[in-house]
PDB file of C-alpha atoms in Angstrom:
ATOM      1  CA  UNK G 474     -56.830  -3.395  21.989  1.00 49.00           C
ATOM      2  CA  UNK G 475     -58.888  -5.322  19.446  1.00 53.00           C
ATOM      3  CA  UNK G 476     -60.176  -2.085  17.914  1.00 57.00           C
ATOM      4  CA  UNK G 477     -56.617  -0.762  17.583  1.00 57.00           C
ATOM      5  CA  UNK G 478     -55.410  -3.986  15.952  1.00 58.00           C
ATOM      6  CA  UNK G 479     -58.360  -3.945  13.551  1.00 57.00           C
ATOM      7  CA  UNK G 480     -57.693  -0.293  12.697  1.00 54.00           C
ATOM      8  CA  UNK G 481     -54.048  -1.047  11.997  1.00 59.00           C
ATOM      9  CA  UNK G 482     -55.014  -3.986   9.782  1.00 62.00           C
ATOM     10  CA  UNK G 483     -57.488  -1.861   7.834  1.00 58.00           C
ATOM     11  CA  UNK G 484     -54.874   0.884   7.457  1.00 66.00           C
ATOM     12  CA  UNK G 485     -52.325  -1.639   6.175  1.00 71.00           C
ATOM     13  CA  UNK G 486     -54.762  -3.057   3.616  1.00 73.00           C
ATOM     14  CA  UNK G 487     -55.696   0.477   2.519  1.00 80.00           C
ATOM     15  CA  UNK G 488     -52.024   1.371   1.967  1.00 81.00           C
ATOM     16  CA  UNK G 489     -51.539  -1.833  -0.041  1.00 79.00           C
ATOM     17  CA  UNK G 490     -54.464  -0.956  -2.302  1.00 80.00           C
ATOM     18  CA  UNK G 491     -53.304   2.643  -2.683  1.00 82.00           C
ATOM     19  CA  UNK G 492     -49.723   1.707  -3.581  1.00 83.00           C
ATOM     20  CA  UNK G 493     -50.362  -1.542  -5.471  1.00 83.00           C
ATOM     21  CA  UNK G 494     -48.969  -0.158  -8.749  1.00 86.00           C
ATOM     22  CA  UNK G 495     -45.735   0.947  -7.070  1.00 86.00           C
ATOM     23  CA  UNK G 496     -45.465  -2.384  -5.248  1.00 85.00           C
ATOM     24  CA  UNK G 497     -45.867  -4.282  -8.509  1.00 89.00           C
ATOM     25  CA  UNK G 498     -43.179  -2.147 -10.155  1.00 90.00           C
ATOM     26  CA  UNK G 499     -40.779  -2.744  -7.258  1.00 89.00           C
ATOM     27  CA  UNK G 500     -41.497  -6.499  -7.034  1.00 90.00           C
ATOM     28  CA  UNK G 501     -38.880  -7.613  -9.654  1.00 91.00           C
ATOM     29  CA  UNK G 502     -36.188  -5.580  -7.884  1.00 90.00           C
ATOM     30  CA  UNK G 503     -37.208  -6.975  -4.493  1.00 90.00           C
ATOM     31  CA  UNK G 504     -37.060 -10.557  -5.839  1.00 92.00           C
ATOM     32  CA  UNK G 505     -33.653  -9.878  -7.409  1.00 92.00           C
ATOM     33  CA  UNK G 506     -32.276  -8.500  -4.136  1.00 88.00           C
ATOM     34  CA  UNK G 507     -33.677 -11.439  -2.182  1.00 90.00           C
ATOM     35  CA  UNK G 508     -32.144 -14.030  -4.511  1.00 89.00           C
ATOM     36  CA  UNK G 509     -28.764 -12.413  -5.129  1.00 88.00           C
ATOM     37  CA  UNK G 510     -28.161 -10.204  -2.069  1.00 83.00           C
ATOM     38  CA  UNK G 511     -29.978 -11.649   0.945  1.00 86.00           C
ATOM     39  CA  UNK G 512     -30.168 -15.389   0.250  1.00 84.00           C
ATOM     40  CA  UNK G 513     -26.368 -15.677  -0.270  1.00 82.00           C
ATOM     41  CA  UNK G 514     -25.828 -14.192   3.209  1.00 82.00           C
ATOM     42  CA  UNK G 515     -25.857 -17.777   4.501  1.00 80.00           C
ATOM     43  CA  UNK G 516     -22.400 -17.985   2.939  1.00 81.00           C
ATOM     44  CA  UNK G 517     -21.053 -15.812   5.773  1.00 86.00           C
ATOM     45  CA  UNK G 518     -20.874 -19.004   7.840  1.00 86.00           C
ATOM     46  CA  UNK G 519     -18.125 -20.267   5.510  1.00 87.00           C
ATOM     47  CA  UNK G 520     -15.785 -17.649   7.021  1.00 87.00           C
ATOM     48  CA  UNK G 521     -16.034 -19.393  10.397  1.00 89.00           C
ATOM     49  CA  UNK G 522     -15.610 -22.975   9.153  1.00 87.00           C
ATOM     50  CA  UNK G 523     -12.889 -25.139   7.658  1.00 86.00           C
ATOM     51  CA  UNK G 524     -14.972 -25.617   4.572  1.00 83.00           C
ATOM     52  CA  UNK G 525     -14.682 -28.977   2.847  1.00 83.00           C
ATOM     53  CA  UNK G 526     -16.816 -30.114  -0.076  1.00 79.00           C
ATOM     54  CA  UNK G 527     -18.764 -33.240   0.823  1.00 79.00           C
ATOM     55  CA  UNK G 528     -21.787 -32.986  -1.441  1.00 76.00           C
ATOM     56  CA  UNK G 529     -23.959 -29.919  -1.970  1.00 79.00           C
ATOM     57  CA  UNK G 530     -23.221 -26.468  -0.583  1.00 75.00           C
ATOM     58  CA  UNK G 531     -25.531 -26.683   2.433  1.00 77.00           C
ATOM     59  CA  UNK G 532     -24.464 -30.240   3.260  1.00 81.00           C
ATOM     60  CA  UNK G 533     -20.804 -29.191   3.121  1.00 81.00           C
ATOM     61  CA  UNK G 534     -21.575 -26.135   5.229  1.00 80.00           C
ATOM     62  CA  UNK G 535     -23.215 -28.235   7.953  1.00 82.00           C
ATOM     63  CA  UNK G 536     -20.570 -30.979   8.031  1.00 84.00           C
ATOM     64  CA  UNK G 537     -17.501 -28.691   7.865  1.00 85.00           C
ATOM     65  CA  UNK G 538     -15.623 -28.094  11.116  1.00 86.00           C
ATOM     66  CA  UNK G 539     -16.362 -24.843  12.974  1.00 87.00           C
ATOM     67  CA  UNK G 540     -13.061 -23.008  13.633  1.00 86.00           C
ATOM     68  CA  UNK G 541     -14.276 -19.638  14.912  1.00 85.00           C
ATOM     69  CA  UNK G 542     -11.962 -16.772  14.019  1.00 86.00           C
ATOM     70  CA  UNK G 543      -9.033 -18.978  12.934  1.00 85.00           C
ATOM     71  CA  UNK G 544      -9.657 -18.166   9.262  1.00 84.00           C
ATOM     72  CA  UNK G 545      -9.122 -14.471   9.973  1.00 84.00           C
ATOM     73  CA  UNK G 546      -5.665 -15.019  11.437  1.00 81.00           C
ATOM     74  CA  UNK G 547      -3.955 -15.576   8.085  1.00 76.00           C
ATOM     75  CA  UNK G 548      -4.712 -11.950   7.136  1.00 76.00           C
ATOM     76  CA  UNK G 549      -2.501 -10.674   9.941  1.00 77.00           C
ATOM     77  CA  UNK G 550      -0.131 -13.581  10.605  1.00 77.00           C
ATOM     78  CA  UNK G 551       1.950 -13.045   7.464  1.00 70.00           C
ATOM     79  CA  UNK G 552       5.089 -10.929   7.659  1.00 72.00           C
ATOM     80  CA  UNK G 553       3.771  -8.986   4.667  1.00 76.00           C
ATOM     81  CA  UNK G 554       0.471  -8.094   6.367  1.00 79.00           C
ATOM     82  CA  UNK G 555       1.571  -4.519   7.109  1.00 84.00           C
ATOM     83  CA  UNK G 556       2.802  -3.969   3.538  1.00 87.00           C
ATOM     84  CA  UNK G 557      -0.430  -5.357   2.069  1.00 87.00           C
ATOM     85  CA  UNK G 558      -2.682  -3.206   4.252  1.00 87.00           C
ATOM     86  CA  UNK G 559      -0.469  -0.164   3.679  1.00 89.00           C
ATOM     87  CA  UNK G 560      -0.614  -0.595  -0.098  1.00 92.00           C
ATOM     88  CA  UNK G 561      -4.384  -1.128  -0.082  1.00 91.00           C
ATOM     89  CA  UNK G 562      -5.167   1.929   2.048  1.00 91.00           C
ATOM     90  CA  UNK G 563      -2.664   4.352   0.476  1.00 93.00           C
ATOM     91  CA  UNK G 564      -3.610   3.476  -3.095  1.00 94.00           C
ATOM     92  CA  UNK G 565      -7.315   3.831  -2.311  1.00 93.00           C
ATOM     93  CA  UNK G 566      -6.797   7.172  -0.575  1.00 93.00           C
ATOM     94  CA  UNK G 567      -4.960   8.416  -3.669  1.00 94.00           C
ATOM     95  CA  UNK G 568      -7.712   7.079  -5.943  1.00 93.00           C
ATOM     96  CA  UNK G 569     -10.402   8.762  -3.822  1.00 92.00           C
ATOM     97  CA  UNK G 570      -8.693  12.171  -3.919  1.00 92.00           C
ATOM     98  CA  UNK G 571      -7.796  12.069  -7.608  1.00 93.00           C
ATOM     99  CA  UNK G 572     -11.163  10.480  -8.416  1.00 90.00           C
ATOM    100  CA  UNK G 573     -12.821  13.700  -7.273  1.00 90.00           C
ATOM    101  CA  UNK G 574     -10.339  16.383  -8.335  1.00 92.00           C
ATOM    102  CA  UNK G 575      -9.639  15.240 -11.915  1.00 92.00           C
ATOM    103  CA  UNK G 576     -13.236  14.401 -12.984  1.00 92.00           C
ATOM    104  CA  UNK G 577     -14.619  17.626 -11.487  1.00 92.00           C
ATOM    105  CA  UNK G 578     -12.016  19.690 -13.371  1.00 92.00           C
ATOM    106  CA  UNK G 579     -12.698  17.801 -16.613  1.00 91.00           C
ATOM    107  CA  UNK G 580     -16.465  18.149 -16.170  1.00 90.00           C
ATOM    108  CA  UNK G 581     -16.094  21.911 -15.650  1.00 90.00           C
ATOM    109  CA  UNK G 582     -13.912  22.205 -18.751  1.00 89.00           C
ATOM    110  CA  UNK G 583     -16.291  20.149 -20.898  1.00 88.00           C
ATOM    111  CA  UNK G 584     -19.243  22.193 -19.699  1.00 87.00           C
ATOM    112  CA  UNK G 585     -17.505  25.421 -20.757  1.00 85.00           C
ATOM    113  CA  UNK G 586     -16.756  24.246 -24.305  1.00 83.00           C
ATOM    114  CA  UNK G 587     -18.783  26.250 -26.801  1.00 81.00           C
ATOM    115  CA  UNK G 588     -18.444  23.637 -29.532  1.00 83.00           C
ATOM    116  CA  UNK G 589     -20.807  20.968 -28.185  1.00 78.00           C
ATOM    117  CA  UNK G 590     -19.879  18.577 -30.976  1.00 83.00           C
ATOM    118  CA  UNK G 591     -16.248  18.538 -29.883  1.00 84.00           C
ATOM    119  CA  UNK G 592     -17.383  18.262 -26.253  1.00 81.00           C
ATOM    120  CA  UNK G 593     -19.179  15.018 -27.149  1.00 84.00           C
ATOM    121  CA  UNK G 594     -16.057  13.734 -28.943  1.00 87.00           C
ATOM    122  CA  UNK G 595     -13.868  14.469 -25.893  1.00 85.00           C
ATOM    123  CA  UNK G 596     -16.445  12.962 -23.561  1.00 84.00           C
ATOM    124  CA  UNK G 597     -16.695   9.749 -25.610  1.00 85.00           C
ATOM    125  CA  UNK G 598     -12.892   9.519 -25.877  1.00 87.00           C
ATOM    126  CA  UNK G 599     -12.515   9.748 -22.094  1.00 87.00           C
ATOM    127  CA  UNK G 600     -15.364   7.294 -21.477  1.00 87.00           C
ATOM    128  CA  UNK G 601     -14.080   4.596 -23.887  1.00 89.00           C
ATOM    129  CA  UNK G 602     -11.289   3.203 -21.616  1.00 90.00           C
ATOM    130  CA  UNK G 603     -13.890   2.427 -18.941  1.00 90.00           C
ATOM    131  CA  UNK G 604     -15.243  -0.382 -21.154  1.00 90.00           C
ATOM    132  CA  UNK G 605     -11.842  -2.033 -21.636  1.00 89.00           C
ATOM    133  CA  UNK G 606     -10.936  -4.948 -19.381  1.00 91.00           C
ATOM    134  CA  UNK G 607      -7.697  -4.824 -17.436  1.00 92.00           C
ATOM    135  CA  UNK G 608      -6.429  -7.742 -19.527  1.00 91.00           C
ATOM    136  CA  UNK G 609      -6.638  -5.587 -22.652  1.00 92.00           C
ATOM    137  CA  UNK G 610      -5.218  -2.574 -20.816  1.00 92.00           C
ATOM    138  CA  UNK G 611      -2.311  -4.636 -19.464  1.00 92.00           C
ATOM    139  CA  UNK G 612      -1.240  -5.655 -22.976  1.00 91.00           C
ATOM    140  CA  UNK G 613      -1.496  -2.044 -24.142  1.00 90.00           C
ATOM    141  CA  UNK G 614       0.835  -1.074 -21.297  1.00 92.00           C
ATOM    142  CA  UNK G 615       3.104  -4.020 -22.143  1.00 92.00           C
ATOM    143  CA  UNK G 616       3.489  -2.644 -25.692  1.00 91.00           C
ATOM    144  CA  UNK G 617       5.016   0.488 -24.135  1.00 91.00           C
ATOM    145  CA  UNK G 618       7.000  -1.185 -21.337  1.00 91.00           C
ATOM    146  CA  UNK G 619       8.278  -4.339 -23.017  1.00 88.00           C
ATOM    147  CA  UNK G 620      11.980  -4.489 -21.961  1.00 85.00           C
ATOM    148  CA  UNK G 621      13.076  -5.684 -25.429  1.00 85.00           C
ATOM    149  CA  UNK G 622      10.740  -4.078 -27.983  1.00 84.00           C
ATOM    150  CA  UNK G 623       8.748  -1.599 -25.939  1.00 86.00           C
ATOM    151  CA  UNK G 624       8.178   1.951 -27.162  1.00 89.00           C
ATOM    152  CA  UNK G 625       9.658   3.650 -24.087  1.00 90.00           C
ATOM    153  CA  UNK G 626      12.898   1.677 -24.207  1.00 89.00           C
ATOM    154  CA  UNK G 627      13.202   2.360 -27.941  1.00 89.00           C
ATOM    155  CA  UNK G 628      12.940   6.114 -27.231  1.00 90.00           C
ATOM    156  CA  UNK G 629      15.494   5.872 -24.413  1.00 88.00           C
ATOM    157  CA  UNK G 630      17.931   4.022 -26.671  1.00 87.00           C
ATOM    158  CA  UNK G 631      17.493   6.651 -29.385  1.00 88.00           C
ATOM    159  CA  UNK G 632      18.812   9.218 -26.902  1.00 87.00           C
ATOM    160  CA  UNK G 633      21.732   7.008 -25.891  1.00 84.00           C
ATOM    161  CA  UNK G 634      20.301   5.672 -22.613  1.00 84.00           C
ATOM    162  CA  UNK G 635      20.035   2.056 -21.566  1.00 87.00           C
ATOM    163  CA  UNK G 636      16.624   0.396 -21.572  1.00 86.00           C
ATOM    164  CA  UNK G 637      14.806  -0.138 -18.287  1.00 89.00           C
ATOM    165  CA  UNK G 638      13.530  -3.497 -17.070  1.00 89.00           C
ATOM    166  CA  UNK G 639      10.100  -2.092 -16.243  1.00 91.00           C
ATOM    167  CA  UNK G 640       8.653  -5.288 -14.818  1.00 91.00           C
ATOM    168  CA  UNK G 641      11.379  -5.656 -12.213  1.00 90.00           C
ATOM    169  CA  UNK G 642      11.875  -1.993 -11.251  1.00 90.00           C
ATOM    170  CA  UNK G 643       9.292  -1.411  -8.513  1.00 89.00           C
ATOM    171  CA  UNK G 644      10.005   2.332  -8.094  1.00 90.00           C
ATOM    172  CA  UNK G 645       7.996   3.223 -11.243  1.00 92.00           C
ATOM    173  CA  UNK G 646       4.911   1.166 -10.548  1.00 94.00           C
ATOM    174  CA  UNK G 647       3.055   3.233  -7.944  1.00 94.00           C
ATOM    175  CA  UNK G 648       2.916   6.048 -10.543  1.00 94.00           C
ATOM    176  CA  UNK G 649       1.998   3.670 -13.380  1.00 94.00           C
ATOM    177  CA  UNK G 650      -0.831   2.098 -11.343  1.00 94.00           C
ATOM    178  CA  UNK G 651      -2.223   5.480 -10.266  1.00 94.00           C
ATOM    179  CA  UNK G 652      -2.015   6.864 -13.810  1.00 94.00           C
ATOM    180  CA  UNK G 653      -3.719   3.817 -15.366  1.00 93.00           C
ATOM    181  CA  UNK G 654      -6.431   3.780 -12.709  1.00 93.00           C
ATOM    182  CA  UNK G 655      -7.331   7.397 -13.451  1.00 92.00           C
ATOM    183  CA  UNK G 656      -7.032   6.892 -17.217  1.00 93.00           C
ATOM    184  CA  UNK G 657      -9.543   4.050 -17.095  1.00 92.00           C
ATOM    185  CA  UNK G 658     -12.002   5.478 -14.581  1.00 89.00           C
ATOM    186  CA  UNK G 659     -11.983   9.248 -15.057  1.00 88.00           C
ATOM    187  CA  UNK G 660     -14.445   9.172 -17.981  1.00 87.00           C
ATOM    188  CA  UNK G 661     -17.153   7.464 -15.920  1.00 88.00           C
ATOM    189  CA  UNK G 662     -16.806   9.886 -13.006  1.00 88.00           C
ATOM    190  CA  UNK G 663     -16.616  12.866 -15.363  1.00 90.00           C
ATOM    191  CA  UNK G 664     -19.943  11.931 -16.953  1.00 89.00           C
ATOM    192  CA  UNK G 665     -21.633  11.800 -13.537  1.00 88.00           C
ATOM    193  CA  UNK G 666     -20.335  15.242 -12.556  1.00 91.00           C
ATOM    194  CA  UNK G 667     -21.141  16.645 -15.983  1.00 89.00           C
ATOM    195  CA  UNK G 668     -24.719  15.365 -15.682  1.00 88.00           C
ATOM    196  CA  UNK G 669     -25.013  17.150 -12.324  1.00 89.00           C
ATOM    197  CA  UNK G 670     -23.672  20.376 -13.825  1.00 90.00           C
ATOM    198  CA  UNK G 671     -26.140  20.166 -16.707  1.00 86.00           C
ATOM    199  CA  UNK G 672     -28.950  19.846 -14.166  1.00 87.00           C
ATOM    200  CA  UNK G 673     -28.143  23.182 -12.506  1.00 88.00           C
ATOM    201  CA  UNK G 674     -30.782  25.852 -13.141  1.00 88.00           C
ATOM    202  CA  UNK G 675     -29.465  28.216 -15.843  1.00 89.00           C
ATOM    203  CA  UNK G 676     -31.146  31.200 -14.221  1.00 91.00           C
ATOM    204  CA  UNK G 677     -28.433  31.185 -11.543  1.00 90.00           C
ATOM    205  CA  UNK G 678     -25.805  31.878 -14.213  1.00 89.00           C
ATOM    206  CA  UNK G 679     -27.972  34.461 -15.944  1.00 89.00           C
ATOM    207  CA  UNK G 680     -28.399  36.338 -12.665  1.00 92.00           C
ATOM    208  CA  UNK G 681     -24.657  36.091 -12.004  1.00 90.00           C
ATOM    209  CA  UNK G 682     -23.856  37.533 -15.460  1.00 89.00           C
ATOM    210  CA  UNK G 683     -26.221  40.443 -14.833  1.00 90.00           C
ATOM    211  CA  UNK G 684     -24.381  41.093 -11.555  1.00 88.00           C
ATOM    212  CA  UNK G 685     -21.067  41.168 -13.442  1.00 89.00           C
ATOM    213  CA  UNK G 686     -19.683  37.825 -12.226  1.00 89.00           C
ATOM    214  CA  UNK G 687     -16.735  36.443 -14.187  1.00 89.00           C
ATOM    215  CA  UNK G 688     -16.642  32.848 -15.433  1.00 88.00           C
ATOM    216  CA  UNK G 689     -14.392  31.832 -12.529  1.00 89.00           C
ATOM    217  CA  UNK G 690     -16.756  33.461 -10.023  1.00 91.00           C
ATOM    218  CA  UNK G 691     -19.689  31.576 -11.555  1.00 91.00           C
ATOM    219  CA  UNK G 692     -17.815  28.290 -11.145  1.00 90.00           C
ATOM    220  CA  UNK G 693     -16.657  29.148  -7.613  1.00 89.00           C
ATOM    221  CA  UNK G 694     -19.940  30.430  -6.207  1.00 91.00           C
ATOM    222  CA  UNK G 695     -22.535  28.493  -8.230  1.00 91.00           C
ATOM    223  CA  UNK G 696     -21.225  25.323  -9.907  1.00 91.00           C
ATOM    224  CA  UNK G 697     -18.944  23.931  -7.201  1.00 90.00           C
ATOM    225  CA  UNK G 698     -21.346  24.577  -4.256  1.00 90.00           C
ATOM    226  CA  UNK G 699     -24.189  22.898  -6.196  1.00 90.00           C
ATOM    227  CA  UNK G 700     -21.896  19.935  -6.960  1.00 90.00           C
ATOM    228  CA  UNK G 701     -21.240  19.363  -3.248  1.00 89.00           C
ATOM    229  CA  UNK G 702     -24.092  16.828  -2.747  1.00 87.00           C
ATOM    230  CA  UNK G 703     -22.836  14.637  -5.614  1.00 88.00           C
ATOM    231  CA  UNK G 704     -19.198  14.921  -4.489  1.00 89.00           C
ATOM    232  CA  UNK G 705     -20.149  14.061  -0.906  1.00 88.00           C
ATOM    233  CA  UNK G 706     -22.205  10.989  -1.836  1.00 87.00           C
ATOM    234  CA  UNK G 707     -19.486   9.611  -4.120  1.00 87.00           C
ATOM    235  CA  UNK G 708     -16.853  10.263  -1.448  1.00 88.00           C
ATOM    236  CA  UNK G 709     -18.861   8.394   1.186  1.00 87.00           C
ATOM    237  CA  UNK G 710     -19.335   5.414  -1.149  1.00 86.00           C
ATOM    238  CA  UNK G 711     -15.636   5.457  -2.085  1.00 88.00           C
ATOM    239  CA  UNK G 712     -14.581   5.478   1.586  1.00 88.00           C
ATOM    240  CA  UNK G 713     -16.594   2.269   2.047  1.00 86.00           C
ATOM    241  CA  UNK G 714     -14.287   0.488  -0.400  1.00 86.00           C
ATOM    242  CA  UNK G 715     -11.022   1.661   1.139  1.00 87.00           C
ATOM    243  CA  UNK G 716     -10.076  -1.913   2.099  1.00 86.00           C
ATOM    244  CA  UNK G 717     -10.994  -3.277  -1.315  1.00 87.00           C
ATOM    245  CA  UNK G 718      -8.801  -3.059  -4.376  1.00 87.00           C
ATOM    246  CA  UNK G 719      -9.392  -3.480  -8.093  1.00 88.00           C
ATOM    247  CA  UNK G 720      -8.058  -7.013  -8.617  1.00 90.00           C
ATOM    248  CA  UNK G 721      -7.426  -6.590 -12.339  1.00 90.00           C
ATOM    249  CA  UNK G 722      -5.475  -3.371 -11.825  1.00 92.00           C
ATOM    250  CA  UNK G 723      -3.047  -4.889  -9.327  1.00 92.00           C
ATOM    251  CA  UNK G 724      -2.843  -8.411 -10.755  1.00 91.00           C
ATOM    252  CA  UNK G 725      -3.158  -8.096 -14.528  1.00 90.00           C
ATOM    253  CA  UNK G 726      -1.467  -4.756 -15.126  1.00 91.00           C
ATOM    254  CA  UNK G 727       1.941  -5.719 -13.592  1.00 90.00           C
ATOM    255  CA  UNK G 728       1.641  -9.137 -15.293  1.00 88.00           C
ATOM    256  CA  UNK G 729       1.768 -10.830 -11.846  1.00 83.00           C
ATOM    257  CA  UNK G 730       5.471 -10.002 -11.654  1.00 82.00           C
ATOM    258  CA  UNK G 731       7.048 -11.268  -8.413  1.00 83.00           C
ATOM    259  CA  UNK G 732       9.668  -8.481  -8.032  1.00 88.00           C
ATOM    260  CA  UNK G 733       6.834  -5.922  -7.994  1.00 90.00           C
ATOM    261  CA  UNK G 734       4.934  -7.510  -5.074  1.00 89.00           C
ATOM    262  CA  UNK G 735       6.153  -4.942  -2.497  1.00 90.00           C
ATOM    263  CA  UNK G 736       4.308  -2.163  -4.383  1.00 91.00           C
ATOM    264  CA  UNK G 737       1.539  -4.104  -6.190  1.00 91.00           C
ATOM    265  CA  UNK G 738       0.439  -6.673  -3.612  1.00 89.00           C
ATOM    266  CA  UNK G 739      -2.856  -5.587  -2.049  1.00 91.00           C
ATOM    267  CA  UNK G 740      -5.479  -7.388   0.004  1.00 87.00           C
ATOM    268  CA  UNK G 741      -7.352  -8.844  -2.973  1.00 88.00           C
ATOM    269  CA  UNK G 742      -4.269 -10.192  -4.765  1.00 89.00           C
ATOM    270  CA  UNK G 743      -2.883 -11.572  -1.480  1.00 85.00           C
ATOM    271  CA  UNK G 744      -6.145 -13.442  -0.836  1.00 83.00           C
ATOM    272  CA  UNK G 745      -6.167 -14.831  -4.380  1.00 86.00           C
ATOM    273  CA  UNK G 746      -2.583 -16.077  -4.141  1.00 83.00           C
ATOM    274  CA  UNK G 747      -3.235 -17.574  -0.709  1.00 78.00           C
ATOM    275  CA  UNK G 748      -6.290 -19.372  -2.111  1.00 79.00           C
ATOM    276  CA  UNK G 749      -4.194 -20.692  -4.998  1.00 79.00           C
ATOM    277  CA  UNK G 750      -1.535 -21.944  -2.580  1.00 77.00           C
ATOM    278  CA  UNK G 751      -3.591 -23.637   0.140  1.00 77.00           C
ATOM    279  CA  UNK G 752      -7.063 -23.897  -1.403  1.00 77.00           C
ATOM    280  CA  UNK G 753      -8.750 -22.747   1.825  1.00 78.00           C
ATOM    281  CA  UNK G 754     -12.137 -21.345   0.827  1.00 83.00           C
ATOM    282  CA  UNK G 755     -12.855 -20.404   4.434  1.00 84.00           C
ATOM    283  CA  UNK G 756      -9.846 -18.069   4.518  1.00 83.00           C
ATOM    284  CA  UNK G 757     -10.895 -16.204   1.380  1.00 83.00           C
ATOM    285  CA  UNK G 758     -14.448 -15.928   2.750  1.00 85.00           C
ATOM    286  CA  UNK G 759     -13.076 -14.536   6.018  1.00 86.00           C
ATOM    287  CA  UNK G 760     -11.091 -11.914   4.114  1.00 84.00           C
ATOM    288  CA  UNK G 761     -14.149 -10.899   2.063  1.00 84.00           C
ATOM    289  CA  UNK G 762     -16.227 -10.633   5.248  1.00 86.00           C
ATOM    290  CA  UNK G 763     -13.517  -8.522   6.876  1.00 87.00           C
ATOM    291  CA  UNK G 764     -13.504  -6.156   3.889  1.00 86.00           C
ATOM    292  CA  UNK G 765     -17.298  -5.873   3.911  1.00 85.00           C
ATOM    293  CA  UNK G 766     -17.580  -5.245   7.653  1.00 88.00           C
ATOM    294  CA  UNK G 767     -14.824  -2.620   7.634  1.00 88.00           C
ATOM    295  CA  UNK G 768     -16.387  -1.013   4.547  1.00 87.00           C
ATOM    296  CA  UNK G 769     -19.766  -0.842   6.280  1.00 89.00           C
ATOM    297  CA  UNK G 770     -18.191   0.752   9.363  1.00 90.00           C
ATOM    298  CA  UNK G 771     -16.335   3.272   7.200  1.00 89.00           C
ATOM    299  CA  UNK G 772     -19.509   4.242   5.304  1.00 88.00           C
ATOM    300  CA  UNK G 773     -21.478   4.685   8.524  1.00 90.00           C
ATOM    301  CA  UNK G 774     -18.649   6.682  10.110  1.00 89.00           C
ATOM    302  CA  UNK G 775     -18.167   8.905   7.054  1.00 87.00           C
ATOM    303  CA  UNK G 776     -21.905   9.515   6.779  1.00 86.00           C
ATOM    304  CA  UNK G 777     -22.120  10.358  10.490  1.00 88.00           C
ATOM    305  CA  UNK G 778     -19.259  12.824  10.116  1.00 86.00           C
ATOM    306  CA  UNK G 779     -20.869  14.468   7.085  1.00 83.00           C
ATOM    307  CA  UNK G 780     -24.274  14.651   8.812  1.00 86.00           C
ATOM    308  CA  UNK G 781     -22.694  16.566  11.700  1.00 85.00           C
ATOM    309  CA  UNK G 782     -20.993  19.023   9.336  1.00 81.00           C
ATOM    310  CA  UNK G 783     -23.824  19.404   6.824  1.00 79.00           C
ATOM    311  CA  UNK G 784     -26.884  17.182   7.322  1.00 78.00           C
ATOM    312  CA  UNK G 785     -28.333  18.101   3.910  1.00 77.00           C
ATOM    313  CA  UNK G 786     -25.420  16.449   2.088  1.00 76.00           C
ATOM    314  CA  UNK G 787     -25.380  13.199   4.094  1.00 76.00           C
ATOM    315  CA  UNK G 788     -26.183   9.931   2.341  1.00 74.00           C
ATOM    316  CA  UNK G 789     -28.928   9.082   4.843  1.00 77.00           C
TER     317      UNK G 789
END
């Protein structure tokens, strides 16, 4: 046994010496993850306590009353719980589907442009909205939807129609939210798919041309199949966030308008408003933990499903 232990120790030291450069390069990332990803995991305990500030964080954590799963009840005790969960899931499902279809189509179109200068202009134009905050985007939308001086109402009045009170008419907002979400995010996703397309070996296309394949056949039988790994990975990661919503999109864009709550209230905005009302940090922590746990389960489930269908395209 002693010989085996000594052999293992020598092997471990040898591996350390062999990989010391790689270990040194990875050290800053490991420290960052420890400080900002693993050390804060102690905060999970807040979700199970009636957290009250009585000094420092750890002192407050120790002295606060343990309430078990009581903090999780507020997520499901409200009469609006079903509406909130429905909105969160349905919006995210729509974003996931459109977040694949639209960027892939745009990436294919950009890749086929012969004028590469114009392709860069289009690519930059689509990518620019990604850098705008939702506060800025909400005021741009307000310039169009302002009930009194908005552009859309001015056009409607020019044609003899009455103006619409956009911030009280909830029927329009599911389409507005979906459109704005894709407008802001499609450039980022398009760049990722375009980078994958540019990495495809050109000899595949040259061989296809020699065989008489049309442009559509090249896309169908070469580009799209070789994009499958990227599409699959992004889909799996997106499924993990199906219970999370973009707070700025659902809070800032509708200007926090009360009449629009039935179609704009999602889990994140509900938690924020509940925290504003009762100031219970434990409840908001419980909601965040619920989102993270469900997201983890969804990622593992989606990856397991993909690995059974096509193991080569699974995330891990």
